[in-house]
Amino acid sequence: MKEINAGLIGYKFMGRAHSNAFRQVNHFFNADAKINLKAICGRDKISVQNAASKFGFESYETDWKKLIDRDDIDFVDITSPGNLHSDMALYAAYRKKHIFCEKPLANDSAKAFEMWKAAKAAGIKHQVGFNYRFVPAILLAKKLIDDGRLGTIYHFRGLYLQDWIVDPEFPLVWRLDKTVAGSGAHGDINAHIIDLAHYLVGDMKKVIGMQKTFIRKRPIVETMDGLKASGSSDAALGEVTVDDASVFMTEFQNGALGTFEATRFATGRKNGMSFEINGSKGSVKFEFEKMNELQYYNNDDPATEKGFRVISVTEDSHAYAGNWWPPGHIIGYEHTFVHEMFEFVQSIANDRAATPDFEDGYKCCRILDAVDTSIKDGQWINV
Ligand code: SOE
């Protein structure tokens, strides 16, 4: 069997999720290549050395260029904060290495465009980490829509609700620093529902948005991992330079209307990504925290039986579900990374285009930028 050597940049939250995915692909899927956990890269030698042994990597690097230069690395997986994505991806493309890059593809659409063009010119496989496209229930929603079961689409209503920084004492982490993260809830979580809207409904024609930073100063961070952090209560305060909440409206090219709400101040909501799509023949509703279910309303049901039914998307006939457990045994967040990594490995092993690719990543960044422009100019922006 072919072997594909992975070089992972980053070892915290997404580093853990991606490392786990590398390890599970060949255990649960008949992939056409074996993923080798060849090297993991991070700036702090002790931390990345510990991560290498904990996650099962053969080696580690503290210099990402050195990792990409290695002849025994076939693809690089970028999970750093967004400000480094373009430097890393452009260099990987130059070195003809396949690239998997976390979302958002870049902190602005110009850089995302450059990454897409460089990856395309290099003839490499390039995929962006919109992992929710690989949820079996979302794939079922796509099939219903594409098969015409919802008819003409009128509405996409997307929410991404979190509350991990509602405490004013939560420290100033990198996700709250524009120079590193590029934006706050907008690029971090609106990006996901924008991509799902593109995937399920289609391209957008125009957008107009609004953003808010509710807490403008926070204690300087001392330690952080994922969405947890600690800073001493008497720490100096630093400026929050990104949005805490970002909402916008759109009209799609096909005439449907869209509303998007991404916030880190929805107290009580932890990873509340959901959407509802209404069409002439029916509707679907998905809630990530009930990710094994899809709510479906069929307007052609007999009048006495009409109502949203809850489909348990865990049958062998559902995408990916049969690779895991018997019906009803459900899967979770981490399985979406295994699915996307399986498809990425298959695209490399079989020389076929990866999806969602850097063009999808660029299209998402264009919407993110257009919403920002609409706020600056105070008017609708044609995309
Ligand atoms: C934080 O908002 C975060 O980890 C995002 O960065 C991920 O993309 C999302 O899947 C979960 O929440």
Short mmCIF file of C-alpha atoms and ligand atoms in Angstrom, two decimals:
data_model
loop_
_atom_site.label_atom_id
_atom_site.label_comp_id
_atom_site.label_asym_id
_atom_site.label_seq_id
_atom_site.Cartn_x
_atom_site.Cartn_y
_atom_site.Cartn_z
CA MET A 1 0.00 0.00 0.00
CA LYS A 2 1.12 3.58 -0.75
CA GLU A 3 2.32 5.54 2.25
CA ILE A 4 1.79 9.27 2.76
CA ASN A 5 3.93 11.12 5.28
CA ALA A 6 2.19 13.87 7.25
CA GLY A 7 3.93 16.99 8.54
CA LEU A 8 1.71 18.79 11.06
CA ILE A 9 2.26 22.43 12.05
CA GLY A 10 0.61 23.07 15.43
CA TYR A 11 0.07 20.85 18.45
CA LYS A 12 -2.71 22.46 20.50
CA PHE A 13 -6.50 22.21 19.89
CA MET A 14 -6.45 21.63 16.12
CA GLY A 15 -3.14 19.78 16.39
CA ARG A 16 -4.85 17.28 18.70
CA ALA A 17 -7.92 16.97 16.43
CA HIS A 18 -5.82 16.47 13.28
CA SER A 19 -3.35 14.06 14.91
CA ASN A 20 -6.26 11.94 16.11
CA ALA A 21 -7.72 12.02 12.59
CA PHE A 22 -4.43 10.86 11.03
CA ARG A 23 -4.35 7.90 13.42
CA GLN A 24 -7.98 6.86 12.87
CA VAL A 25 -8.25 7.10 9.04
CA ASN A 26 -6.60 3.70 8.36
CA HIS A 27 -8.33 2.06 11.35
CA PHE A 28 -11.86 2.86 10.17
CA PHE A 29 -11.63 3.52 6.42
CA ASN A 30 -10.21 1.47 3.53
CA ALA A 31 -7.99 4.31 2.39
CA ASP A 32 -5.74 3.79 -0.66
CA ALA A 33 -2.74 4.98 1.32
CA LYS A 34 -1.42 4.69 4.86
CA ILE A 35 -0.89 7.96 6.73
CA ASN A 36 2.43 8.08 8.58
CA LEU A 37 2.69 10.57 11.45
CA LYS A 38 6.16 11.62 10.28
CA ALA A 39 6.75 14.99 12.03
CA ILE A 40 5.01 17.63 14.12
CA CYS A 41 6.19 21.24 14.33
CA GLY A 42 5.91 23.92 17.00
CA ARG A 43 8.05 26.78 18.24
CA ASP A 44 8.51 25.54 21.80
CA LYS A 45 10.94 22.56 21.75
CA ILE A 46 9.82 20.97 25.01
CA SER A 47 6.10 21.28 24.19
CA VAL A 48 6.41 19.96 20.64
CA GLN A 49 8.68 17.13 21.79
CA ASN A 50 6.00 16.12 24.32
CA ALA A 51 3.31 16.42 21.65
CA ALA A 52 5.30 14.21 19.27
CA SER A 53 5.46 11.38 21.80
CA LYS A 54 1.89 11.89 23.04
CA PHE A 55 0.35 11.95 19.53
CA GLY A 56 2.68 9.30 18.06
CA PHE A 57 4.80 11.30 15.62
CA GLU A 58 8.17 9.84 14.58
CA SER A 59 9.92 13.21 14.93
CA TYR A 60 9.46 16.89 15.58
CA GLU A 61 10.70 20.23 14.25
CA THR A 62 10.71 23.75 15.71
CA ASP A 63 11.13 25.47 12.32
CA TRP A 64 8.18 25.13 9.91
CA LYS A 65 10.34 25.77 6.83
CA LYS A 66 12.63 22.93 7.86
CA LEU A 67 9.58 20.66 8.23
CA ILE A 68 8.32 21.56 4.75
CA ASP A 69 11.81 21.13 3.25
CA ARG A 70 12.13 17.55 4.51
CA ASP A 71 12.17 14.99 1.65
CA ASP A 72 10.21 12.58 3.88
CA ILE A 73 7.21 14.95 4.15
CA ASP A 74 4.51 14.49 1.47
CA PHE A 75 1.90 16.91 2.79
CA VAL A 76 1.88 19.71 5.29
CA ASP A 77 -1.11 20.33 7.55
CA ILE A 78 -1.31 23.96 8.71
CA THR A 79 -3.14 24.48 12.03
CA SER A 80 -1.35 27.65 13.15
CA PRO A 81 -3.26 30.89 13.73
CA GLY A 82 -4.38 32.56 10.48
CA ASN A 83 -1.62 35.17 10.23
CA LEU A 84 0.91 32.44 9.29
CA HIS A 85 -1.25 30.45 6.85
CA SER A 86 -0.15 32.24 3.68
CA ASP A 87 3.62 32.20 4.37
CA MET A 88 3.45 28.49 5.17
CA ALA A 89 1.18 27.54 2.27
CA LEU A 90 3.11 29.60 -0.31
CA TYR A 91 6.35 27.94 0.77
CA ALA A 92 4.75 24.48 0.75
CA ALA A 93 3.42 25.10 -2.76
CA TYR A 94 6.88 26.27 -3.86
CA ARG A 95 8.27 22.98 -2.45
CA LYS A 96 5.47 21.03 -4.24
CA LYS A 97 4.03 19.63 -1.01
CA HIS A 98 0.30 18.89 -0.78
CA ILE A 99 -1.43 21.22 1.69
CA PHE A 100 -4.25 20.88 4.20
CA CYS A 101 -4.94 24.27 5.83
CA GLU A 102 -7.29 25.10 8.69
CA LYS A 103 -9.97 27.75 8.22
CA PRO A 104 -10.10 30.61 7.60
CA LEU A 105 -7.71 30.03 4.70
CA ALA A 106 -6.10 33.42 5.35
CA ASN A 107 -6.78 36.59 7.32
CA ASP A 108 -7.74 38.45 4.14
CA SER A 109 -9.02 37.47 0.70
CA ALA A 110 -5.97 38.83 -1.17
CA LYS A 111 -3.72 36.39 0.66
CA ALA A 112 -6.29 33.59 0.20
CA PHE A 113 -6.36 34.30 -3.56
CA GLU A 114 -2.54 34.11 -3.70
CA MET A 115 -2.58 30.78 -1.84
CA TRP A 116 -5.18 29.33 -4.17
CA LYS A 117 -3.27 30.44 -7.29
CA ALA A 118 0.06 29.15 -5.97
CA ALA A 119 -1.41 25.77 -4.99
CA LYS A 120 -3.11 25.43 -8.38
CA ALA A 121 0.07 26.38 -10.27
CA ALA A 122 2.11 23.91 -8.22
CA GLY A 123 -0.23 21.07 -9.23
CA ILE A 124 -0.58 19.94 -5.62
CA LYS A 125 -3.70 18.81 -3.71
CA HIS A 126 -5.07 21.56 -1.48
CA GLN A 127 -7.90 21.32 1.03
CA VAL A 128 -9.27 23.73 3.66
CA GLY A 129 -10.56 22.56 7.04
CA PHE A 130 -14.29 23.15 6.73
CA ASN A 131 -14.89 19.97 8.72
CA TYR A 132 -18.66 20.47 9.09
CA ARG A 133 -19.09 19.58 5.40
CA PHE A 134 -18.22 16.03 6.53
CA VAL A 135 -21.04 15.63 9.06
CA PRO A 136 -23.29 12.80 7.80
CA ALA A 137 -26.45 14.83 8.60
CA ILE A 138 -25.17 17.80 6.59
CA LEU A 139 -24.37 15.51 3.66
CA LEU A 140 -27.95 14.21 3.89
CA ALA A 141 -29.23 17.81 3.84
CA LYS A 142 -27.15 18.42 0.72
CA LYS A 143 -28.57 15.32 -0.98
CA LEU A 144 -32.15 16.37 -0.19
CA ILE A 145 -31.49 19.85 -1.62
CA ASP A 146 -29.60 18.64 -4.69
CA ASP A 147 -32.31 16.04 -5.40
CA GLY A 148 -34.89 18.84 -5.42
CA ARG A 149 -36.70 17.56 -2.34
CA LEU A 150 -36.84 21.08 -0.84
CA GLY A 151 -37.81 22.67 -4.15
CA THR A 152 -36.93 26.34 -4.70
CA ILE A 153 -34.76 27.57 -1.82
CA TYR A 154 -36.07 30.73 -0.13
CA HIS A 155 -34.05 31.03 3.10
CA PHE A 156 -30.74 30.07 4.68
CA ARG A 157 -30.64 30.96 8.40
CA GLY A 158 -27.23 30.27 9.95
CA LEU A 159 -26.15 30.61 13.59
CA TYR A 160 -22.86 29.95 15.30
CA LEU A 161 -23.29 30.65 19.03
CA GLN A 162 -20.55 30.34 21.66
CA ASP A 163 -19.96 31.94 25.05
CA TRP A 164 -16.35 31.17 25.96
CA ILE A 165 -15.33 34.85 26.41
CA VAL A 166 -18.48 36.24 28.02
CA ASP A 167 -16.48 36.54 31.30
CA PRO A 168 -14.71 39.94 31.22
CA GLU A 169 -11.84 38.35 33.18
CA PHE A 170 -11.16 35.89 30.34
CA PRO A 171 -7.68 36.87 29.18
CA LEU A 172 -6.56 38.41 25.91
CA VAL A 173 -5.78 35.29 23.85
CA TRP A 174 -4.49 35.22 20.26
CA ARG A 175 -8.03 34.76 18.92
CA LEU A 176 -8.79 38.30 20.21
CA ASP A 177 -5.76 39.87 18.47
CA LYS A 178 -6.46 41.09 14.92
CA THR A 179 -2.76 40.89 13.95
CA VAL A 180 -2.84 37.13 14.64
CA ALA A 181 -6.43 35.92 14.14
CA GLY A 182 -7.46 38.52 11.53
CA SER A 183 -10.91 38.86 13.10
CA GLY A 184 -12.92 37.44 16.00
CA ALA A 185 -16.17 35.51 15.74
CA HIS A 186 -16.37 36.66 12.09
CA GLY A 187 -13.43 34.75 10.60
CA ASP A 188 -13.43 32.01 13.21
CA ILE A 189 -17.05 30.84 13.21
CA ASN A 190 -18.99 32.90 10.64
CA ALA A 191 -16.51 31.29 8.24
CA HIS A 192 -18.06 27.88 8.90
CA ILE A 193 -21.67 28.92 8.24
CA ILE A 194 -20.61 30.96 5.21
CA ASP A 195 -18.94 27.87 3.76
CA LEU A 196 -21.99 25.72 4.54
CA ALA A 197 -24.22 28.29 2.84
CA HIS A 198 -21.98 28.14 -0.26
CA TYR A 199 -22.03 24.33 -0.11
CA LEU A 200 -25.78 23.92 0.41
CA VAL A 201 -27.39 26.97 -1.25
CA GLY A 202 -24.82 28.57 -3.59
CA ASP A 203 -22.95 31.83 -4.21
CA MET A 204 -23.95 35.17 -2.72
CA LYS A 205 -24.76 38.36 -4.66
CA LYS A 206 -24.54 41.07 -1.98
CA VAL A 207 -24.00 41.40 1.78
CA ILE A 208 -24.45 43.91 4.58
CA GLY A 209 -23.30 43.40 8.15
CA MET A 210 -22.85 44.68 11.68
CA GLN A 211 -20.21 43.80 14.30
CA LYS A 212 -19.70 44.55 17.99
CA THR A 213 -16.92 44.25 20.54
CA PHE A 214 -18.71 44.11 23.89
CA ILE A 215 -15.60 43.97 26.09
CA ARG A 216 -12.76 46.09 24.78
CA LYS A 217 -10.02 45.44 27.37
CA ARG A 218 -8.96 42.12 28.93
CA PRO A 219 -6.17 40.81 31.23
CA ILE A 220 -2.98 39.89 29.37
CA VAL A 221 -2.90 36.10 28.90
CA GLU A 222 -0.40 33.85 30.65
CA THR A 223 -1.32 30.35 29.44
CA MET A 224 -3.88 29.07 26.96
CA ASP A 225 -4.93 25.97 25.04
CA GLY A 226 -7.95 25.73 22.75
CA LEU A 227 -10.71 27.86 24.28
CA LYS A 228 -9.29 27.79 27.81
CA ALA A 229 -6.83 30.36 29.20
CA SER A 230 -5.65 31.84 32.47
CA GLY A 231 -4.28 35.24 33.39
CA SER A 232 -3.66 36.70 36.86
CA SER A 233 -6.48 38.93 38.08
CA ASP A 234 -4.03 41.84 38.65
CA ALA A 235 -2.52 41.46 35.15
CA ALA A 236 -2.23 44.53 32.95
CA LEU A 237 -5.13 45.01 30.55
CA GLY A 238 -4.73 44.79 26.78
CA GLU A 239 -6.93 46.00 23.92
CA VAL A 240 -9.32 43.55 22.20
CA THR A 241 -8.90 44.34 18.48
CA VAL A 242 -11.50 41.97 16.97
CA ASP A 243 -15.26 41.53 16.90
CA ASP A 244 -17.02 39.62 19.68
CA ALA A 245 -20.10 39.22 17.50
CA SER A 246 -20.69 39.51 13.75
CA VAL A 247 -24.06 39.39 11.98
CA PHE A 248 -24.89 39.91 8.32
CA MET A 249 -27.54 39.44 5.66
CA THR A 250 -27.16 38.31 2.07
CA GLU A 251 -29.11 37.76 -1.12
CA PHE A 252 -27.87 34.64 -2.91
CA GLN A 253 -27.36 34.56 -6.69
CA ASN A 254 -30.39 32.21 -6.88
CA GLY A 255 -32.63 34.78 -5.14
CA ALA A 256 -32.73 33.12 -1.70
CA LEU A 257 -32.22 35.29 1.38
CA GLY A 258 -29.61 34.54 4.05
CA THR A 259 -29.05 35.65 7.63
CA PHE A 260 -25.89 34.87 9.59
CA GLU A 261 -25.17 35.35 13.30
CA ALA A 262 -21.80 34.47 14.83
CA THR A 263 -21.12 35.40 18.44
CA ARG A 264 -18.97 34.45 21.40
CA PHE A 265 -21.45 36.14 23.77
CA ALA A 266 -24.46 33.81 23.51
CA THR A 267 -24.35 32.94 27.20
CA GLY A 268 -25.12 29.24 27.64
CA ARG A 269 -24.36 28.29 24.05
CA LYS A 270 -21.09 26.29 23.79
CA ASN A 271 -20.68 25.22 20.16
CA GLY A 272 -24.12 26.13 18.91
CA MET A 273 -23.69 25.92 15.16
CA SER A 274 -27.06 25.45 13.42
CA PHE A 275 -28.84 26.27 10.22
CA GLU A 276 -32.32 26.02 8.77
CA ILE A 277 -33.06 26.02 5.04
CA ASN A 278 -36.62 26.65 3.80
CA GLY A 279 -37.79 25.74 0.32
CA SER A 280 -41.02 25.51 -1.64
CA LYS A 281 -41.34 21.77 -0.98
CA GLY A 282 -39.89 21.55 2.51
CA SER A 283 -37.24 22.50 5.04
CA VAL A 284 -34.24 21.07 6.87
CA LYS A 285 -32.85 22.10 10.23
CA PHE A 286 -29.44 21.02 11.62
CA GLU A 287 -28.05 21.62 15.11
CA PHE A 288 -24.40 20.67 15.63
CA GLU A 289 -24.88 19.75 19.29
CA LYS A 290 -27.39 17.14 18.01
CA MET A 291 -25.12 16.35 15.06
CA ASN A 292 -26.44 12.80 14.47
CA GLU A 293 -29.91 14.16 13.64
CA LEU A 294 -31.45 16.07 10.76
CA GLN A 295 -34.87 17.69 11.10
CA TYR A 296 -36.82 17.44 7.83
CA TYR A 297 -40.22 18.86 6.89
CA ASN A 298 -41.82 17.48 3.75
CA ASN A 299 -44.57 19.77 2.51
CA ASP A 300 -45.92 16.92 0.40
CA ASP A 301 -46.76 14.81 3.46
CA PRO A 302 -50.48 14.16 3.99
CA ALA A 303 -52.04 17.15 5.78
CA THR A 304 -52.79 15.01 8.84
CA GLU A 305 -49.16 13.90 9.15
CA LYS A 306 -47.25 17.12 8.41
CA GLY A 307 -44.48 18.10 10.80
CA PHE A 308 -40.71 18.20 11.22
CA ARG A 309 -39.47 14.64 11.51
CA VAL A 310 -36.14 13.86 13.19
CA ILE A 311 -33.98 11.61 11.04
CA SER A 312 -31.31 9.64 12.91
CA VAL A 313 -28.42 9.92 10.45
CA THR A 314 -26.59 6.82 11.64
CA GLU A 315 -27.56 4.18 9.09
CA ASP A 316 -25.02 2.38 6.89
CA SER A 317 -26.73 4.13 3.97
CA HIS A 318 -25.69 7.53 5.36
CA ALA A 319 -22.30 9.01 4.36
CA TYR A 320 -19.43 7.75 6.58
CA ALA A 321 -21.83 6.47 9.32
CA GLY A 322 -21.38 2.81 8.38
CA ASN A 323 -17.60 3.04 8.84
CA TRP A 324 -18.07 3.58 12.56
CA TRP A 325 -20.82 1.90 14.53
CA PRO A 326 -24.25 0.23 14.18
CA PRO A 327 -27.25 2.55 13.74
CA GLY A 328 -27.94 4.78 16.74
CA HIS A 329 -24.47 4.46 18.26
CA ILE A 330 -23.67 8.05 17.13
CA ILE A 331 -20.44 9.89 16.36
CA GLY A 332 -18.95 13.23 17.44
CA TYR A 333 -16.93 16.34 16.59
CA GLU A 334 -13.66 14.41 16.21
CA HIS A 335 -15.15 12.10 13.55
CA THR A 336 -15.66 15.02 11.16
CA PHE A 337 -11.85 15.49 11.12
CA VAL A 338 -11.33 11.79 10.36
CA HIS A 339 -13.77 12.09 7.44
CA GLU A 340 -12.09 15.18 5.96
CA MET A 341 -8.62 13.67 6.40
CA PHE A 342 -9.74 10.38 4.76
CA GLU A 343 -10.96 12.33 1.72
CA PHE A 344 -7.72 14.35 1.62
CA VAL A 345 -5.60 11.19 1.66
CA GLN A 346 -7.80 9.69 -1.07
CA SER A 347 -7.33 12.81 -3.22
CA ILE A 348 -3.55 12.43 -2.94
CA ALA A 349 -3.50 8.63 -3.37
CA ASN A 350 -5.80 8.72 -6.42
CA ASP A 351 -4.61 12.00 -7.94
CA ARG A 352 -8.06 13.56 -7.78
CA ALA A 353 -9.02 17.11 -6.77
CA ALA A 354 -9.49 17.66 -3.03
CA THR A 355 -12.62 19.41 -1.75
CA PRO A 356 -13.32 21.86 -0.18
CA ASP A 357 -10.22 23.34 -1.78
CA PHE A 358 -8.39 26.67 -1.62
CA GLU A 359 -10.88 28.19 -4.06
CA ASP A 360 -13.63 27.44 -1.53
CA GLY A 361 -11.42 28.94 1.15
CA TYR A 362 -10.88 32.05 -0.98
CA LYS A 363 -14.63 32.39 -1.67
CA CYS A 364 -15.26 32.33 2.08
CA CYS A 365 -12.59 35.00 2.69
CA ARG A 366 -14.17 37.20 0.00
CA ILE A 367 -17.49 37.16 1.88
CA LEU A 368 -15.72 37.86 5.19
CA ASP A 369 -13.98 40.87 3.60
CA ALA A 370 -17.16 42.07 1.84
CA VAL A 371 -19.05 42.09 5.14
CA ASP A 372 -16.21 44.09 6.72
CA THR A 373 -16.38 46.56 3.81
CA SER A 374 -20.17 46.87 4.18
CA ILE A 375 -19.65 47.86 7.83
CA LYS A 376 -16.96 50.42 6.94
CA ASP A 377 -19.03 51.91 4.11
CA GLY A 378 -22.40 51.49 5.82
CA GLN A 379 -24.03 50.01 2.73
CA TRP A 380 -24.71 46.80 0.80
CA ILE A 381 -21.62 45.43 -0.93
CA ASN A 382 -21.90 43.43 -4.15
CA VAL A 383 -19.68 40.36 -3.97
C1 SOE B 1 -13.38 28.17 18.25
O1 SOE B 1 -14.40 29.00 17.90
C2 SOE B 1 -13.48 26.87 17.45
O2 SOE B 1 -12.47 26.02 17.89
C3 SOE B 1 -13.28 27.13 15.95
O3 SOE B 1 -12.00 27.69 15.71
C4 SOE B 1 -13.42 25.80 15.21
O4 SOE B 1 -13.26 26.01 13.80
C5 SOE B 1 -14.81 25.23 15.49
O5 SOE B 1 -14.97 23.99 14.84
C6 SOE B 1 -15.01 25.05 16.98
O6 SOE B 1 -14.76 26.29 17.68
#
